[in-house]
Amino acid sequence: MMTFEQFMQHYKQETENCMKNAIVATNSDQKLEQSMIYSLEAGGKRIRPLLVLATIIAYGREPELGYQTAAAMEMIHTYSLIHDDLPAMDNDDYRRGKLTNHKVYGEATAILAGDALLTKAFEMIVSDATLTATIKVDLIQLFAKNAGANGMVGGQQADILGENRTLSLSELESIHRRKTGALLSASVLSGAIIAGASEDDKKVLEKFAHHIGIAFQICDDILDVIGDAQKMGKKTGADSELQKSTYPALLSLEGAKQALAEHTDLAKQALGTLDIDATFLLGLTDLIAVRDF
């Protein structure tokens, strides 16, 4: 049995290999390809693809069944980061300790690289020979819903509209349930779909994903206040500059830490009701809650 650290190292590498091979195989414009690979290779926690694979493993299925889906999920996440960093959005110069994509390749190519990663993600699912047609359709529907106007993109829009005004806690959670939580939920549920989990189990996993999504955002908000910019690879204090409502701003720093602990515990409680080997899912839950980058 792998340790959690071995699981992280091995499956991060498998995901990265799968992504790079897929991009190189497209034979697209060289600058566009380099731009796509640049952001994919910028590092990161790879939490989303690891959630896909950890869920499959929890049900005793072969993780290889989820390699392309895991890679597709990280491509969607990376596309969103490229676009978030643009001057019209968050206007960030650094991401994961490196210059942001548009600072290296220009805004036009950065936009196109993000577009290409999003569409490549769906191609990855469609072309996966290990999955049945029914599973592919279910995954495509899940990805499209959670990445689009009712999910991540809608959450990002709500986040922009929430700048310069004080939101209620319920409004803040609604934004981050979509902006941050939607892709985390899709990651867990895509693993459940591939593994053949029951509908009842999927409902529990969706509850688990909801709580880790909120925990993830609370941790992000806390790190924006007290995190180490060098370790995080990006500037801190950005939320304050944009006058965004955050969990520390609404609850105080200590209140946000308490909320983080509560959502982490609720996520673990949900997993505890399932008859699965949740070892790696629990490890990822702890990673989300205690990370410092």
PDB file of C-alpha atoms in Angstrom:
ATOM      1  CA  MET A   1       0.000   0.000   0.000  1.00  0.00           C
ATOM      2  CA  MET A   2       1.354   3.403  -0.966  1.00  0.00           C
ATOM      3  CA  THR A   3       1.840   6.078   1.661  1.00  0.00           C
ATOM      4  CA  PHE A   4      -0.001   9.341   1.038  1.00  0.00           C
ATOM      5  CA  GLU A   5       3.263  11.009   0.045  1.00  0.00           C
ATOM      6  CA  GLN A   6       3.976   8.237  -2.479  1.00  0.00           C
ATOM      7  CA  PHE A   7       0.438   8.558  -3.824  1.00  0.00           C
ATOM      8  CA  MET A   8       0.914  12.304  -4.283  1.00  0.00           C
ATOM      9  CA  GLN A   9       4.273  12.014  -5.990  1.00  0.00           C
ATOM     10  CA  HIS A  10       3.374   9.124  -8.290  1.00  0.00           C
ATOM     11  CA  TYR A  11       0.009  10.347  -9.522  1.00  0.00           C
ATOM     12  CA  LYS A  12       1.079  13.969  -9.885  1.00  0.00           C
ATOM     13  CA  GLN A  13       3.767  12.712 -12.255  1.00  0.00           C
ATOM     14  CA  GLU A  14       1.329  10.489 -14.146  1.00  0.00           C
ATOM     15  CA  THR A  15      -1.039  13.441 -14.587  1.00  0.00           C
ATOM     16  CA  GLU A  16       1.741  15.728 -15.774  1.00  0.00           C
ATOM     17  CA  ASN A  17       3.015  13.144 -18.265  1.00  0.00           C
ATOM     18  CA  CYS A  18      -0.498  12.656 -19.619  1.00  0.00           C
ATOM     19  CA  MET A  19      -1.049  16.394 -20.045  1.00  0.00           C
ATOM     20  CA  LYS A  20       2.246  17.090 -21.771  1.00  0.00           C
ATOM     21  CA  ASN A  21       1.914  14.122 -24.131  1.00  0.00           C
ATOM     22  CA  ALA A  22      -1.571  15.275 -25.109  1.00  0.00           C
ATOM     23  CA  ILE A  23      -0.422  18.818 -25.895  1.00  0.00           C
ATOM     24  CA  VAL A  24       2.637  17.725 -27.875  1.00  0.00           C
ATOM     25  CA  ALA A  25       0.462  15.340 -29.908  1.00  0.00           C
ATOM     26  CA  THR A  26      -1.749  18.189 -31.129  1.00  0.00           C
ATOM     27  CA  ASN A  27       0.923  19.497 -33.550  1.00  0.00           C
ATOM     28  CA  SER A  28      -0.455  23.024 -33.146  1.00  0.00           C
ATOM     29  CA  ASP A  29       1.239  26.398 -33.606  1.00  0.00           C
ATOM     30  CA  GLN A  30       4.562  26.343 -31.745  1.00  0.00           C
ATOM     31  CA  LYS A  31       3.984  29.505 -29.723  1.00  0.00           C
ATOM     32  CA  LEU A  32       0.486  28.381 -28.739  1.00  0.00           C
ATOM     33  CA  GLU A  33       1.790  24.955 -27.714  1.00  0.00           C
ATOM     34  CA  GLN A  34       4.596  26.512 -25.669  1.00  0.00           C
ATOM     35  CA  SER A  35       2.116  28.819 -23.959  1.00  0.00           C
ATOM     36  CA  MET A  36      -0.136  25.900 -23.008  1.00  0.00           C
ATOM     37  CA  ILE A  37       2.762  23.825 -21.688  1.00  0.00           C
ATOM     38  CA  TYR A  38       4.233  26.816 -19.837  1.00  0.00           C
ATOM     39  CA  SER A  39       1.215  27.112 -17.560  1.00  0.00           C
ATOM     40  CA  LEU A  40       0.681  23.364 -17.228  1.00  0.00           C
ATOM     41  CA  GLU A  41       4.290  22.961 -16.088  1.00  0.00           C
ATOM     42  CA  ALA A  42       4.191  25.902 -13.677  1.00  0.00           C
ATOM     43  CA  GLY A  43       3.685  23.480 -10.803  1.00  0.00           C
ATOM     44  CA  GLY A  44       0.851  23.519  -8.323  1.00  0.00           C
ATOM     45  CA  LYS A  45      -0.735  21.127  -5.891  1.00  0.00           C
ATOM     46  CA  ARG A  46      -2.644  19.095  -8.523  1.00  0.00           C
ATOM     47  CA  ILE A  47      -5.441  18.670  -5.973  1.00  0.00           C
ATOM     48  CA  ARG A  48      -8.153  18.267  -8.611  1.00  0.00           C
ATOM     49  CA  PRO A  49      -6.603  15.400 -10.598  1.00  0.00           C
ATOM     50  CA  LEU A  50      -5.565  13.742  -7.347  1.00  0.00           C
ATOM     51  CA  LEU A  51      -9.172  13.906  -6.137  1.00  0.00           C
ATOM     52  CA  VAL A  52     -10.264  12.142  -9.343  1.00  0.00           C
ATOM     53  CA  LEU A  53      -7.761   9.343  -8.828  1.00  0.00           C
ATOM     54  CA  ALA A  54      -8.186   9.079  -5.046  1.00  0.00           C
ATOM     55  CA  THR A  55     -11.929   8.570  -5.507  1.00  0.00           C
ATOM     56  CA  ILE A  56     -11.369   5.821  -8.064  1.00  0.00           C
ATOM     57  CA  ILE A  57      -8.867   4.120  -5.740  1.00  0.00           C
ATOM     58  CA  ALA A  58     -11.301   4.437  -2.814  1.00  0.00           C
ATOM     59  CA  TYR A  59     -13.696   2.148  -4.687  1.00  0.00           C
ATOM     60  CA  GLY A  60     -10.985  -0.389  -5.478  1.00  0.00           C
ATOM     61  CA  ARG A  61     -10.810   0.412  -9.179  1.00  0.00           C
ATOM     62  CA  GLU A  62      -7.691   0.874 -11.300  1.00  0.00           C
ATOM     63  CA  PRO A  63      -6.495   4.499 -11.210  1.00  0.00           C
ATOM     64  CA  GLU A  64      -5.311   4.194 -14.820  1.00  0.00           C
ATOM     65  CA  LEU A  65      -8.977   4.448 -15.812  1.00  0.00           C
ATOM     66  CA  GLY A  66      -8.909   8.058 -14.665  1.00  0.00           C
ATOM     67  CA  TYR A  67      -5.612   9.340 -16.043  1.00  0.00           C
ATOM     68  CA  GLN A  68      -7.090  11.220 -18.989  1.00  0.00           C
ATOM     69  CA  THR A  69      -9.997  12.543 -16.938  1.00  0.00           C
ATOM     70  CA  ALA A  70      -7.589  13.727 -14.239  1.00  0.00           C
ATOM     71  CA  ALA A  71      -5.446  15.451 -16.863  1.00  0.00           C
ATOM     72  CA  ALA A  72      -8.553  17.017 -18.405  1.00  0.00           C
ATOM     73  CA  MET A  73      -9.608  18.416 -15.038  1.00  0.00           C
ATOM     74  CA  GLU A  74      -6.211  20.021 -14.499  1.00  0.00           C
ATOM     75  CA  MET A  75      -6.354  21.508 -18.002  1.00  0.00           C
ATOM     76  CA  ILE A  76      -9.670  23.179 -17.186  1.00  0.00           C
ATOM     77  CA  HIS A  77      -8.267  24.488 -13.916  1.00  0.00           C
ATOM     78  CA  THR A  78      -5.145  25.804 -15.668  1.00  0.00           C
ATOM     79  CA  TYR A  79      -7.195  27.529 -18.372  1.00  0.00           C
ATOM     80  CA  SER A  80      -9.113  29.323 -15.630  1.00  0.00           C
ATOM     81  CA  LEU A  81      -5.875  30.489 -13.994  1.00  0.00           C
ATOM     82  CA  ILE A  82      -4.499  31.863 -17.265  1.00  0.00           C
ATOM     83  CA  HIS A  83      -7.659  33.886 -17.805  1.00  0.00           C
ATOM     84  CA  ASP A  84      -7.911  34.959 -14.137  1.00  0.00           C
ATOM     85  CA  ASP A  85      -4.427  36.475 -14.310  1.00  0.00           C
ATOM     86  CA  LEU A  86      -5.213  38.679 -17.327  1.00  0.00           C
ATOM     87  CA  PRO A  87      -5.281  42.494 -16.928  1.00  0.00           C
ATOM     88  CA  ALA A  88      -9.050  42.517 -17.470  1.00  0.00           C
ATOM     89  CA  MET A  89      -9.502  40.147 -14.527  1.00  0.00           C
ATOM     90  CA  ASP A  90      -7.077  39.976 -11.560  1.00  0.00           C
ATOM     91  CA  ASN A  91      -4.136  41.593 -13.396  1.00  0.00           C
ATOM     92  CA  ASP A  92      -1.496  39.392 -11.755  1.00  0.00           C
ATOM     93  CA  ASP A  93       2.140  39.340 -12.821  1.00  0.00           C
ATOM     94  CA  TYR A  94       3.133  36.141 -11.018  1.00  0.00           C
ATOM     95  CA  ARG A  95       1.579  32.722 -10.576  1.00  0.00           C
ATOM     96  CA  ARG A  96       3.274  29.870  -8.709  1.00  0.00           C
ATOM     97  CA  GLY A  97       6.486  31.881  -8.562  1.00  0.00           C
ATOM     98  CA  LYS A  98       6.700  32.405 -12.325  1.00  0.00           C
ATOM     99  CA  LEU A  99       5.635  35.217 -14.610  1.00  0.00           C
ATOM    100  CA  THR A 100       2.009  34.779 -15.612  1.00  0.00           C
ATOM    101  CA  ASN A 101       1.257  33.494 -19.096  1.00  0.00           C
ATOM    102  CA  HIS A 102       0.323  36.831 -20.637  1.00  0.00           C
ATOM    103  CA  LYS A 103       3.525  38.403 -19.297  1.00  0.00           C
ATOM    104  CA  VAL A 104       5.556  35.857 -21.274  1.00  0.00           C
ATOM    105  CA  TYR A 105       3.460  35.216 -24.396  1.00  0.00           C
ATOM    106  CA  GLY A 106       1.245  38.299 -24.605  1.00  0.00           C
ATOM    107  CA  GLU A 107      -2.440  38.675 -23.841  1.00  0.00           C
ATOM    108  CA  ALA A 108      -3.719  37.348 -27.165  1.00  0.00           C
ATOM    109  CA  THR A 109      -1.766  34.090 -27.013  1.00  0.00           C
ATOM    110  CA  ALA A 110      -2.597  33.659 -23.321  1.00  0.00           C
ATOM    111  CA  ILE A 111      -6.315  33.929 -24.075  1.00  0.00           C
ATOM    112  CA  LEU A 112      -5.996  31.427 -26.909  1.00  0.00           C
ATOM    113  CA  ALA A 113      -3.907  29.052 -24.775  1.00  0.00           C
ATOM    114  CA  GLY A 114      -6.655  29.066 -22.158  1.00  0.00           C
ATOM    115  CA  ASP A 115      -9.280  28.433 -24.829  1.00  0.00           C
ATOM    116  CA  ALA A 116      -7.201  25.583 -26.244  1.00  0.00           C
ATOM    117  CA  LEU A 117      -6.762  23.935 -22.836  1.00  0.00           C
ATOM    118  CA  LEU A 118     -10.505  24.069 -22.181  1.00  0.00           C
ATOM    119  CA  THR A 119     -11.374  22.440 -25.495  1.00  0.00           C
ATOM    120  CA  LYS A 120      -8.504  19.951 -25.198  1.00  0.00           C
ATOM    121  CA  ALA A 121      -9.967  18.773 -21.902  1.00  0.00           C
ATOM    122  CA  PHE A 122     -13.157  17.617 -23.604  1.00  0.00           C
ATOM    123  CA  GLU A 123     -11.140  15.981 -26.370  1.00  0.00           C
ATOM    124  CA  MET A 124      -9.228  14.048 -23.691  1.00  0.00           C
ATOM    125  CA  ILE A 125     -12.453  12.563 -22.360  1.00  0.00           C
ATOM    126  CA  VAL A 126     -13.934  11.754 -25.765  1.00  0.00           C
ATOM    127  CA  SER A 127     -10.746  10.034 -26.943  1.00  0.00           C
ATOM    128  CA  ASP A 128     -10.283   7.901 -23.807  1.00  0.00           C
ATOM    129  CA  ALA A 129     -10.439   4.289 -25.005  1.00  0.00           C
ATOM    130  CA  THR A 130     -10.741   2.939 -21.445  1.00  0.00           C
ATOM    131  CA  LEU A 131     -14.175   4.498 -20.841  1.00  0.00           C
ATOM    132  CA  THR A 132     -17.595   3.482 -22.121  1.00  0.00           C
ATOM    133  CA  ALA A 133     -19.680   5.881 -24.191  1.00  0.00           C
ATOM    134  CA  THR A 134     -22.139   6.298 -21.309  1.00  0.00           C
ATOM    135  CA  ILE A 135     -19.392   7.275 -18.883  1.00  0.00           C
ATOM    136  CA  LYS A 136     -17.954   9.745 -21.404  1.00  0.00           C
ATOM    137  CA  VAL A 137     -21.325  11.448 -21.827  1.00  0.00           C
ATOM    138  CA  ASP A 138     -21.777  11.650 -18.053  1.00  0.00           C
ATOM    139  CA  LEU A 139     -18.303  13.159 -17.636  1.00  0.00           C
ATOM    140  CA  ILE A 140     -18.805  15.699 -20.414  1.00  0.00           C
ATOM    141  CA  GLN A 141     -22.112  16.798 -18.890  1.00  0.00           C
ATOM    142  CA  LEU A 142     -20.502  17.091 -15.445  1.00  0.00           C
ATOM    143  CA  PHE A 143     -17.502  19.058 -16.709  1.00  0.00           C
ATOM    144  CA  ALA A 144     -19.582  21.411 -18.861  1.00  0.00           C
ATOM    145  CA  LYS A 145     -22.013  22.185 -16.046  1.00  0.00           C
ATOM    146  CA  ASN A 146     -19.406  22.714 -13.341  1.00  0.00           C
ATOM    147  CA  ALA A 147     -16.972  24.715 -15.474  1.00  0.00           C
ATOM    148  CA  GLY A 148     -19.581  26.965 -17.097  1.00  0.00           C
ATOM    149  CA  ALA A 149     -22.053  29.710 -16.268  1.00  0.00           C
ATOM    150  CA  ASN A 150     -23.716  27.665 -13.513  1.00  0.00           C
ATOM    151  CA  GLY A 151     -20.352  26.717 -12.035  1.00  0.00           C
ATOM    152  CA  MET A 152     -16.842  28.143 -12.082  1.00  0.00           C
ATOM    153  CA  VAL A 153     -17.396  30.873 -14.692  1.00  0.00           C
ATOM    154  CA  GLY A 154     -20.586  32.048 -13.007  1.00  0.00           C
ATOM    155  CA  GLY A 155     -18.781  32.122  -9.673  1.00  0.00           C
ATOM    156  CA  GLN A 156     -15.973  34.182 -11.152  1.00  0.00           C
ATOM    157  CA  GLN A 157     -18.491  36.692 -12.530  1.00  0.00           C
ATOM    158  CA  ALA A 158     -20.212  36.927  -9.146  1.00  0.00           C
ATOM    159  CA  ASP A 159     -16.817  37.430  -7.504  1.00  0.00           C
ATOM    160  CA  ILE A 160     -16.048  40.357  -9.821  1.00  0.00           C
ATOM    161  CA  LEU A 161     -19.447  41.930  -9.149  1.00  0.00           C
ATOM    162  CA  GLY A 162     -18.809  41.526  -5.423  1.00  0.00           C
ATOM    163  CA  GLU A 163     -15.732  43.760  -5.435  1.00  0.00           C
ATOM    164  CA  ASN A 164     -15.959  47.021  -3.476  1.00  0.00           C
ATOM    165  CA  ARG A 165     -18.969  45.929  -1.447  1.00  0.00           C
ATOM    166  CA  THR A 166     -19.542  43.903   1.692  1.00  0.00           C
ATOM    167  CA  LEU A 167     -21.174  40.537   1.085  1.00  0.00           C
ATOM    168  CA  SER A 168     -23.099  38.446   3.559  1.00  0.00           C
ATOM    169  CA  LEU A 169     -21.637  35.094   4.560  1.00  0.00           C
ATOM    170  CA  SER A 170     -24.287  33.272   2.515  1.00  0.00           C
ATOM    171  CA  GLU A 171     -23.456  35.395  -0.550  1.00  0.00           C
ATOM    172  CA  LEU A 172     -19.753  34.664  -0.106  1.00  0.00           C
ATOM    173  CA  GLU A 173     -20.379  30.923   0.187  1.00  0.00           C
ATOM    174  CA  SER A 174     -22.582  31.016  -2.915  1.00  0.00           C
ATOM    175  CA  ILE A 175     -19.764  32.615  -4.905  1.00  0.00           C
ATOM    176  CA  HIS A 176     -17.115  30.164  -3.769  1.00  0.00           C
ATOM    177  CA  ARG A 177     -19.372  27.126  -4.047  1.00  0.00           C
ATOM    178  CA  ARG A 178     -19.230  27.896  -7.771  1.00  0.00           C
ATOM    179  CA  LYS A 179     -15.907  29.662  -8.307  1.00  0.00           C
ATOM    180  CA  THR A 180     -13.776  27.259  -6.250  1.00  0.00           C
ATOM    181  CA  GLY A 181     -16.024  24.390  -5.255  1.00  0.00           C
ATOM    182  CA  ALA A 182     -17.488  23.483  -8.647  1.00  0.00           C
ATOM    183  CA  LEU A 183     -14.288  22.006 -10.095  1.00  0.00           C
ATOM    184  CA  LEU A 184     -13.426  20.265  -6.831  1.00  0.00           C
ATOM    185  CA  SER A 185     -16.897  18.718  -6.837  1.00  0.00           C
ATOM    186  CA  ALA A 186     -16.529  17.696 -10.485  1.00  0.00           C
ATOM    187  CA  SER A 187     -13.190  16.087  -9.658  1.00  0.00           C
ATOM    188  CA  VAL A 188     -14.653  13.905  -6.921  1.00  0.00           C
ATOM    189  CA  LEU A 189     -17.814  13.060  -8.866  1.00  0.00           C
ATOM    190  CA  SER A 190     -15.917  12.217 -12.050  1.00  0.00           C
ATOM    191  CA  GLY A 191     -13.914   9.680 -10.069  1.00  0.00           C
ATOM    192  CA  ALA A 192     -17.172   8.310  -8.673  1.00  0.00           C
ATOM    193  CA  ILE A 193     -18.666   8.019 -12.169  1.00  0.00           C
ATOM    194  CA  ILE A 194     -15.632   6.145 -13.480  1.00  0.00           C
ATOM    195  CA  ALA A 195     -15.579   3.873 -10.422  1.00  0.00           C
ATOM    196  CA  GLY A 196     -19.279   3.033 -10.765  1.00  0.00           C
ATOM    197  CA  ALA A 197     -20.342   4.467  -7.403  1.00  0.00           C
ATOM    198  CA  SER A 198     -24.025   4.284  -6.490  1.00  0.00           C
ATOM    199  CA  GLU A 199     -26.286   7.323  -6.704  1.00  0.00           C
ATOM    200  CA  ASP A 200     -26.534   7.381  -2.901  1.00  0.00           C
ATOM    201  CA  ASP A 201     -22.749   7.407  -2.615  1.00  0.00           C
ATOM    202  CA  LYS A 202     -22.509  10.225  -5.159  1.00  0.00           C
ATOM    203  CA  LYS A 203     -24.806  12.360  -3.003  1.00  0.00           C
ATOM    204  CA  VAL A 204     -22.536  11.815  -0.006  1.00  0.00           C
ATOM    205  CA  LEU A 205     -19.440  12.543  -2.089  1.00  0.00           C
ATOM    206  CA  GLU A 206     -21.068  15.736  -3.319  1.00  0.00           C
ATOM    207  CA  LYS A 207     -21.555  16.768   0.311  1.00  0.00           C
ATOM    208  CA  PHE A 208     -17.907  15.922   1.009  1.00  0.00           C
ATOM    209  CA  ALA A 209     -16.825  17.983  -1.998  1.00  0.00           C
ATOM    210  CA  HIS A 210     -18.949  20.937  -0.873  1.00  0.00           C
ATOM    211  CA  HIS A 211     -17.150  21.087   2.460  1.00  0.00           C
ATOM    212  CA  ILE A 212     -13.639  20.704   1.037  1.00  0.00           C
ATOM    213  CA  GLY A 213     -14.488  23.416  -1.493  1.00  0.00           C
ATOM    214  CA  ILE A 214     -15.416  25.872   1.249  1.00  0.00           C
ATOM    215  CA  ALA A 215     -12.390  24.772   3.302  1.00  0.00           C
ATOM    216  CA  PHE A 216     -10.125  25.332   0.299  1.00  0.00           C
ATOM    217  CA  GLN A 217     -11.378  28.892  -0.159  1.00  0.00           C
ATOM    218  CA  ILE A 218     -11.199  29.740   3.534  1.00  0.00           C
ATOM    219  CA  CYS A 219      -7.586  28.549   3.574  1.00  0.00           C
ATOM    220  CA  ASP A 220      -6.859  30.665   0.477  1.00  0.00           C
ATOM    221  CA  ASP A 221      -8.370  33.712   2.180  1.00  0.00           C
ATOM    222  CA  ILE A 222      -6.340  33.111   5.336  1.00  0.00           C
ATOM    223  CA  LEU A 223      -3.129  32.724   3.340  1.00  0.00           C
ATOM    224  CA  ASP A 224      -3.852  35.995   1.534  1.00  0.00           C
ATOM    225  CA  VAL A 225      -3.643  37.646   4.953  1.00  0.00           C
ATOM    226  CA  ILE A 226      -0.826  35.772   6.711  1.00  0.00           C
ATOM    227  CA  GLY A 227       0.785  33.623   4.003  1.00  0.00           C
ATOM    228  CA  ASP A 228       4.384  33.769   2.786  1.00  0.00           C
ATOM    229  CA  ALA A 229       4.321  35.371  -0.673  1.00  0.00           C
ATOM    230  CA  GLN A 230       7.580  33.686  -1.677  1.00  0.00           C
ATOM    231  CA  LYS A 231       6.319  30.236  -0.706  1.00  0.00           C
ATOM    232  CA  MET A 232       2.949  30.850  -2.360  1.00  0.00           C
ATOM    233  CA  GLY A 233       4.536  32.142  -5.561  1.00  0.00           C
ATOM    234  CA  LYS A 234       2.224  35.164  -5.754  1.00  0.00           C
ATOM    235  CA  LYS A 235       1.627  38.391  -3.890  1.00  0.00           C
ATOM    236  CA  THR A 236      -0.464  38.455  -0.735  1.00  0.00           C
ATOM    237  CA  GLY A 237      -3.024  41.093   0.177  1.00  0.00           C
ATOM    238  CA  ALA A 238      -4.637  41.020  -3.269  1.00  0.00           C
ATOM    239  CA  ASP A 239      -8.148  40.564  -1.883  1.00  0.00           C
ATOM    240  CA  SER A 240      -7.756  43.610   0.342  1.00  0.00           C
ATOM    241  CA  GLU A 241      -6.511  45.712  -2.585  1.00  0.00           C
ATOM    242  CA  LEU A 242      -9.615  44.790  -4.588  1.00  0.00           C
ATOM    243  CA  GLN A 243     -11.821  45.346  -1.516  1.00  0.00           C
ATOM    244  CA  LYS A 244     -13.220  41.831  -1.779  1.00  0.00           C
ATOM    245  CA  SER A 245     -15.249  40.235   0.969  1.00  0.00           C
ATOM    246  CA  THR A 246     -13.350  37.295   2.443  1.00  0.00           C
ATOM    247  CA  TYR A 247     -13.837  34.852   5.298  1.00  0.00           C
ATOM    248  CA  PRO A 248     -11.286  36.614   7.561  1.00  0.00           C
ATOM    249  CA  ALA A 249     -12.905  39.978   6.782  1.00  0.00           C
ATOM    250  CA  LEU A 250     -16.379  38.698   7.684  1.00  0.00           C
ATOM    251  CA  LEU A 251     -15.507  36.303  10.517  1.00  0.00           C
ATOM    252  CA  SER A 252     -12.138  37.657  11.778  1.00  0.00           C
ATOM    253  CA  LEU A 253      -8.947  35.676  11.278  1.00  0.00           C
ATOM    254  CA  GLU A 254      -9.657  33.409  14.249  1.00  0.00           C
ATOM    255  CA  GLY A 255     -13.260  32.956  13.144  1.00  0.00           C
ATOM    256  CA  ALA A 256     -12.086  31.939   9.679  1.00  0.00           C
ATOM    257  CA  LYS A 257      -9.695  29.393  11.188  1.00  0.00           C
ATOM    258  CA  GLN A 258     -12.575  27.951  13.213  1.00  0.00           C
ATOM    259  CA  ALA A 259     -14.785  27.751  10.112  1.00  0.00           C
ATOM    260  CA  LEU A 260     -11.957  26.011   8.264  1.00  0.00           C
ATOM    261  CA  ALA A 261     -11.732  23.380  11.007  1.00  0.00           C
ATOM    262  CA  GLU A 262     -15.516  22.898  11.011  1.00  0.00           C
ATOM    263  CA  HIS A 263     -15.777  22.355   7.253  1.00  0.00           C
ATOM    264  CA  THR A 264     -12.787  19.994   7.348  1.00  0.00           C
ATOM    265  CA  ASP A 265     -14.463  17.936  10.079  1.00  0.00           C
ATOM    266  CA  LEU A 266     -17.774  17.849   8.185  1.00  0.00           C
ATOM    267  CA  ALA A 267     -15.987  16.631   5.058  1.00  0.00           C
ATOM    268  CA  LYS A 268     -14.355  13.812   7.015  1.00  0.00           C
ATOM    269  CA  GLN A 269     -17.645  12.895   8.669  1.00  0.00           C
ATOM    270  CA  ALA A 270     -19.265  12.535   5.255  1.00  0.00           C
ATOM    271  CA  LEU A 271     -16.516  10.179   4.088  1.00  0.00           C
ATOM    272  CA  GLY A 272     -16.901   8.172   7.278  1.00  0.00           C
ATOM    273  CA  THR A 273     -20.437   7.162   6.293  1.00  0.00           C
ATOM    274  CA  LEU A 274     -19.237   5.413   3.109  1.00  0.00           C
ATOM    275  CA  ASP A 275     -17.996   1.837   2.796  1.00  0.00           C
ATOM    276  CA  ILE A 276     -14.819   2.774   0.924  1.00  0.00           C
ATOM    277  CA  ASP A 277     -11.081   3.047   1.540  1.00  0.00           C
ATOM    278  CA  ALA A 278     -10.947   6.813   1.976  1.00  0.00           C
ATOM    279  CA  THR A 279      -7.267   6.958   3.003  1.00  0.00           C
ATOM    280  CA  PHE A 280      -6.107   9.187   0.167  1.00  0.00           C
ATOM    281  CA  LEU A 281      -9.267  11.313   0.160  1.00  0.00           C
ATOM    282  CA  LEU A 282      -8.706  11.994   3.856  1.00  0.00           C
ATOM    283  CA  GLY A 283      -5.088  12.854   3.124  1.00  0.00           C
ATOM    284  CA  LEU A 284      -6.166  15.359   0.487  1.00  0.00           C
ATOM    285  CA  THR A 285      -8.699  16.839   2.904  1.00  0.00           C
ATOM    286  CA  ASP A 286      -5.935  17.480   5.426  1.00  0.00           C
ATOM    287  CA  LEU A 287      -3.688  18.897   2.708  1.00  0.00           C
ATOM    288  CA  ILE A 288      -6.395  21.365   1.694  1.00  0.00           C
ATOM    289  CA  ALA A 289      -6.850  22.487   5.302  1.00  0.00           C
ATOM    290  CA  VAL A 290      -3.240  22.807   6.486  1.00  0.00           C
ATOM    291  CA  ARG A 291      -1.371  23.858   3.325  1.00  0.00           C
ATOM    292  CA  ASP A 292       0.805  26.949   3.353  1.00  0.00           C
ATOM    293  CA  PHE A 293       0.811  27.621  -0.407  1.00  0.00           C
TER     294      PHE A 293
END
